Short mmCIF file of C-alpha atoms in Angstrom, two decimals:
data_model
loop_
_atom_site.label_atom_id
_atom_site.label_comp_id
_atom_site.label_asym_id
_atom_site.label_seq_id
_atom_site.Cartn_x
_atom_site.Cartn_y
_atom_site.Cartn_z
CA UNK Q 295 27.44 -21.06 10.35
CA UNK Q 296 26.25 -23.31 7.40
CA UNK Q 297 23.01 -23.93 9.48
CA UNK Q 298 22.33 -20.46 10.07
CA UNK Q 299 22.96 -19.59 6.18
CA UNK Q 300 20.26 -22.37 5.63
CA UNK Q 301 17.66 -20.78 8.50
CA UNK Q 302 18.33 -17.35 6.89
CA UNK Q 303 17.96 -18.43 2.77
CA UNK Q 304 14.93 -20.44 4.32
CA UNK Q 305 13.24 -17.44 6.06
CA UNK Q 306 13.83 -14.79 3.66
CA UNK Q 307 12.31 -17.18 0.79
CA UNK Q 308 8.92 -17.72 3.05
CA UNK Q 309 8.93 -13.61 3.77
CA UNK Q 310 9.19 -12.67 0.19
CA UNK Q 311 6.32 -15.85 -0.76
CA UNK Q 312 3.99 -14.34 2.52
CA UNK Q 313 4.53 -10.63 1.28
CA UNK Q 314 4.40 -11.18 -2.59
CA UNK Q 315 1.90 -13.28 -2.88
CA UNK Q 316 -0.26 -11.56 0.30
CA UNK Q 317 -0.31 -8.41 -1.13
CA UNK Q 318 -2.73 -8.61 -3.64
CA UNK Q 319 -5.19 -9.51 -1.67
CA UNK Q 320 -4.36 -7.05 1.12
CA UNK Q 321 -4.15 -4.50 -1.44
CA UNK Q 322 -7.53 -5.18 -3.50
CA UNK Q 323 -9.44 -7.57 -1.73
CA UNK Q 324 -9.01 -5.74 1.92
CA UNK Q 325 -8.96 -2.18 0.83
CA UNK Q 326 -12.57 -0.57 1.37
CA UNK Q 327 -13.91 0.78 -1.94
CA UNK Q 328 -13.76 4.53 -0.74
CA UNK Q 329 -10.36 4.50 0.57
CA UNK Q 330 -9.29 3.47 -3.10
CA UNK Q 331 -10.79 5.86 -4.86
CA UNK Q 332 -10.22 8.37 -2.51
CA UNK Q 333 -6.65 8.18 -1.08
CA UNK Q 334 -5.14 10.43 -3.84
CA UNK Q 335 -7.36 13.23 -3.01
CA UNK Q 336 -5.60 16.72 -2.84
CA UNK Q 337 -6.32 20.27 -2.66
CA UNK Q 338 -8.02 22.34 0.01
CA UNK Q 339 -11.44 22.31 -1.44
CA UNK Q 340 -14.17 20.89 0.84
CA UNK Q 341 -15.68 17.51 0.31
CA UNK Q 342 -17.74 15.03 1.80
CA UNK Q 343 -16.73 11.97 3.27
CA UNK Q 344 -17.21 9.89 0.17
CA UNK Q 345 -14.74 12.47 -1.87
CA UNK Q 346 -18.05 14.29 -3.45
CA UNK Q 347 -16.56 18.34 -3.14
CA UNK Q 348 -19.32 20.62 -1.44
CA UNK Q 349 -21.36 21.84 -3.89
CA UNK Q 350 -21.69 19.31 -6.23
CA UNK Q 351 -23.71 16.88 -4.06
CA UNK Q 352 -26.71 15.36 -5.79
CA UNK Q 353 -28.86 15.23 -2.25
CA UNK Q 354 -29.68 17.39 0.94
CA UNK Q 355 -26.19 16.59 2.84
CA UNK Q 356 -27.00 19.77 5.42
CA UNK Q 357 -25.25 18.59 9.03
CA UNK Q 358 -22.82 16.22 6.79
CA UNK Q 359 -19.06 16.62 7.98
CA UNK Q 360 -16.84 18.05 5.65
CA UNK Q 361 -12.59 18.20 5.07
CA UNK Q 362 -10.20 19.18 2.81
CA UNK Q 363 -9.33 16.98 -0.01
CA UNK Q 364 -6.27 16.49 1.29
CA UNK Q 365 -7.19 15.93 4.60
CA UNK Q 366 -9.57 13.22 2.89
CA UNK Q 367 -6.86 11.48 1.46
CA UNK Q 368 -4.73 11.18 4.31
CA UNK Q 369 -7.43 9.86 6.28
CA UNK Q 370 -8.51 7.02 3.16
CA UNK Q 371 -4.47 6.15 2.92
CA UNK Q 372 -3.94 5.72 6.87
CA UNK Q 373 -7.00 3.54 6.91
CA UNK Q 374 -6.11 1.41 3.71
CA UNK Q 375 -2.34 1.25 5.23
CA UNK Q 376 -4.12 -0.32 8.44
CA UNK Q 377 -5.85 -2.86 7.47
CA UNK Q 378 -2.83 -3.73 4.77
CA UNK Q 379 -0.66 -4.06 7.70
CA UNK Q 380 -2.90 -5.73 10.24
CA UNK Q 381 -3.18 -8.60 7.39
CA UNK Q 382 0.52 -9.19 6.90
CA UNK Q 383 1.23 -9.15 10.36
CA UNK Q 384 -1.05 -11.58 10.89
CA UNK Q 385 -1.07 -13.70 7.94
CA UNK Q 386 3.17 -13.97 8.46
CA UNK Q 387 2.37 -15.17 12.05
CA UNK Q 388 -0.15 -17.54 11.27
CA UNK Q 389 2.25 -18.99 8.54
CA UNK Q 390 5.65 -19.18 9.95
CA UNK Q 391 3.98 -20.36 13.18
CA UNK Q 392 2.12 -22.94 11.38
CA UNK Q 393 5.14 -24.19 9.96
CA UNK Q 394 7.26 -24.51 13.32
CA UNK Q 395 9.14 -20.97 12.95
CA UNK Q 396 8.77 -17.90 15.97
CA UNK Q 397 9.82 -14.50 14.06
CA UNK Q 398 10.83 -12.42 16.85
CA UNK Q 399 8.44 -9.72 17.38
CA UNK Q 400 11.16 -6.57 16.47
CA UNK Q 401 11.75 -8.21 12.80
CA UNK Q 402 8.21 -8.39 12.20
CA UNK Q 403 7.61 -4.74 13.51
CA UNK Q 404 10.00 -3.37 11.26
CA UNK Q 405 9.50 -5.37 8.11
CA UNK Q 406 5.79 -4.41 8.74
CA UNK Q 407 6.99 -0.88 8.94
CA UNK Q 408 8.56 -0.25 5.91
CA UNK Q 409 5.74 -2.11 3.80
CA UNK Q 410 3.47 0.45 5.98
CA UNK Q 411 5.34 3.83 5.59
CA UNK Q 412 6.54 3.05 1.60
CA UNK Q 413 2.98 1.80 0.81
CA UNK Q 414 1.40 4.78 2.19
CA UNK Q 415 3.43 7.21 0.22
CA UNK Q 416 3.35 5.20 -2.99
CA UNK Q 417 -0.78 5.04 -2.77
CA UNK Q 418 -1.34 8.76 -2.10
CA UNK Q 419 -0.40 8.93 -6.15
CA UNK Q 420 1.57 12.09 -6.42
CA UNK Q 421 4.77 10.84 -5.10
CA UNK Q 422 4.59 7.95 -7.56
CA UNK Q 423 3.79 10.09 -10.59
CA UNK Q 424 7.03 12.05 -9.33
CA UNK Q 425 9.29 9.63 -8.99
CA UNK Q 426 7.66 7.98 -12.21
CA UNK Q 427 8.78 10.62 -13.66
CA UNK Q 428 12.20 10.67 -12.53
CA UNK Q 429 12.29 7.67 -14.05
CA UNK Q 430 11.82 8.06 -17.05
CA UNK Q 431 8.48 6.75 -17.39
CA UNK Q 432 6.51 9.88 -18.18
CA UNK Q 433 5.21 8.52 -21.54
CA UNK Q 434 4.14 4.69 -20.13
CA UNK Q 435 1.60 6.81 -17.71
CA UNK Q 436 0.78 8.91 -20.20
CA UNK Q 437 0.00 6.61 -22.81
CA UNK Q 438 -1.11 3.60 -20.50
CA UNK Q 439 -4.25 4.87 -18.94
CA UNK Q 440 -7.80 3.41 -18.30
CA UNK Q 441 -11.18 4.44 -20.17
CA UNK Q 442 -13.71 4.09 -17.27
CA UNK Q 443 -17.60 4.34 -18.61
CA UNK Q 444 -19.60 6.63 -16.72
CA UNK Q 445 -23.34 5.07 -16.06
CA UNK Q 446 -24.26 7.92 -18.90
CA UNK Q 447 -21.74 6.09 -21.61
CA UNK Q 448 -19.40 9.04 -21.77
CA UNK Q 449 -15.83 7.86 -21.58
CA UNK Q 450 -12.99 9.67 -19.78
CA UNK Q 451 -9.33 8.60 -19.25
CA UNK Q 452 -8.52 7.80 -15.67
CA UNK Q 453 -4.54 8.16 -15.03
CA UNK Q 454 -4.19 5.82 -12.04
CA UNK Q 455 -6.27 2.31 -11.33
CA UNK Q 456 -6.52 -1.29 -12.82
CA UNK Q 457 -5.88 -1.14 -16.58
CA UNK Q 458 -3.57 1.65 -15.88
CA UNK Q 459 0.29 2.06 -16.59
CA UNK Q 460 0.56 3.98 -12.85
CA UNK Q 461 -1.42 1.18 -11.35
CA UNK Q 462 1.43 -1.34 -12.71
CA UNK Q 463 4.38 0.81 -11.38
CA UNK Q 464 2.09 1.03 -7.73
CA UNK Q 465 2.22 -2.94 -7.42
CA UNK Q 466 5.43 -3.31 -9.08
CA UNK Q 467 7.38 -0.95 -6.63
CA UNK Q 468 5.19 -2.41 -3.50
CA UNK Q 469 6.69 -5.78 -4.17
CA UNK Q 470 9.34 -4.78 -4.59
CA UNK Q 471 9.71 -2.89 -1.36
CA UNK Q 472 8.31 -6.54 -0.23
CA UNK Q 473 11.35 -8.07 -0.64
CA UNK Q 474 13.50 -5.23 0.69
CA UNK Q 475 10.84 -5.63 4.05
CA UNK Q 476 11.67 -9.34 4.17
CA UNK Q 477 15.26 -9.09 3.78
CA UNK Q 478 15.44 -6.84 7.09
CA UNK Q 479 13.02 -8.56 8.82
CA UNK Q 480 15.55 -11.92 8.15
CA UNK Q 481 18.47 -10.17 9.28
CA UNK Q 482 16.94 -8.78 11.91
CA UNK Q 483 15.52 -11.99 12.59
CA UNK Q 484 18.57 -14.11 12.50
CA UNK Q 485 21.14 -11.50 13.99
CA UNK Q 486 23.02 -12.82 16.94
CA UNK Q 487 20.81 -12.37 20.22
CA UNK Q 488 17.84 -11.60 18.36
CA UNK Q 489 16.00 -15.40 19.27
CA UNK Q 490 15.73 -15.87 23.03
#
């Protein structure tokens, strides 16, 4: 039993290292520009694939395919969610692997799963701001937001991205969901008749 405490302690403490300290560069570094900016499109409004609504395009965009906002956003989260996932999966193989340990195939499915399913509801912004507000945290978003600089100099306040109070709650909760992930994945990992 003492062994398998040990094997368990020792597993969970690699999954939370892999999925901390992998997510943020699965989260910046692998996300594709346009999926970050527009994943927490909503509204059924028309827009172009690069979030630009119909009518306000700068260029001839006649033939272009067009979808709701929300539709848009759906489709940026999914594919940002997808490549998040495809690098955890992979990077936790190539790790434990490397280092002598097989994580049965199931743990690592579901583990994946929840960082998949939570990550994609946490990034499509309105959810957070809800539960943000739950919370208590109202004022932190409020008062914590990010001047972005247009290329004309005009300066607007952007609620959500780096500098932003909502960005820190976004990476804050994902971890923490991270550690949640890798203590299923352990048990799941470690349970009797799980390693064959």
């Amino acid at each position: 039993m003492k062994h398998l405490n040990i094997e368990r302690l020792a597993l969970l403490g690699a999954l939370i290292g892999l999925f901390g300290e992998m997510h943020p560069a699965l989260d910046q570094w692998a996300q594709n520009s346009r999926d970050a900016q527009c994943k927490g499109l909503y509204g059924r409004h028309r827009v172009y694939r690069d979030g630009t609504p119909v009518g306000q395009e700068t260029e001839d965009r006649a033939g272009h395919p067009t979808m709701s906002a929300t539709e848009l956003g759906r489709l940026s989260v999914a594919r940002h969610v997808a490549s998040y996932t495809a690098g955890q999966l992979a990077g936790t193989i190539v790790a434990t692997r490397a280092l002598g340990y097989r994580v049965p195939a199931r743990a690592l499915l579901v583990g994946a799963a929840i960082n998949a399913a939570t990550h994609a509801v946490i990034d499509r912004r309105e959810p957070l701001l809800w539960l943000a507000k739950k919370a208590g945290k109202k004022g932190y978003v409020d008062h914590c937001t990010a001047a972005r600089v247009a290329a004309d100099g005009t300066v607007s306040a952007e609620l959500s991205g780096p500098g932003s109070a909502l960005m820190e709650l976004d990476q804050s909760l994902h971890r923490a969901i991270g550690v949640g992930a890798a203590v299923v994945t352990t048990w799941i990992a470690t349970r009797k008749g799980s390693r064959k």
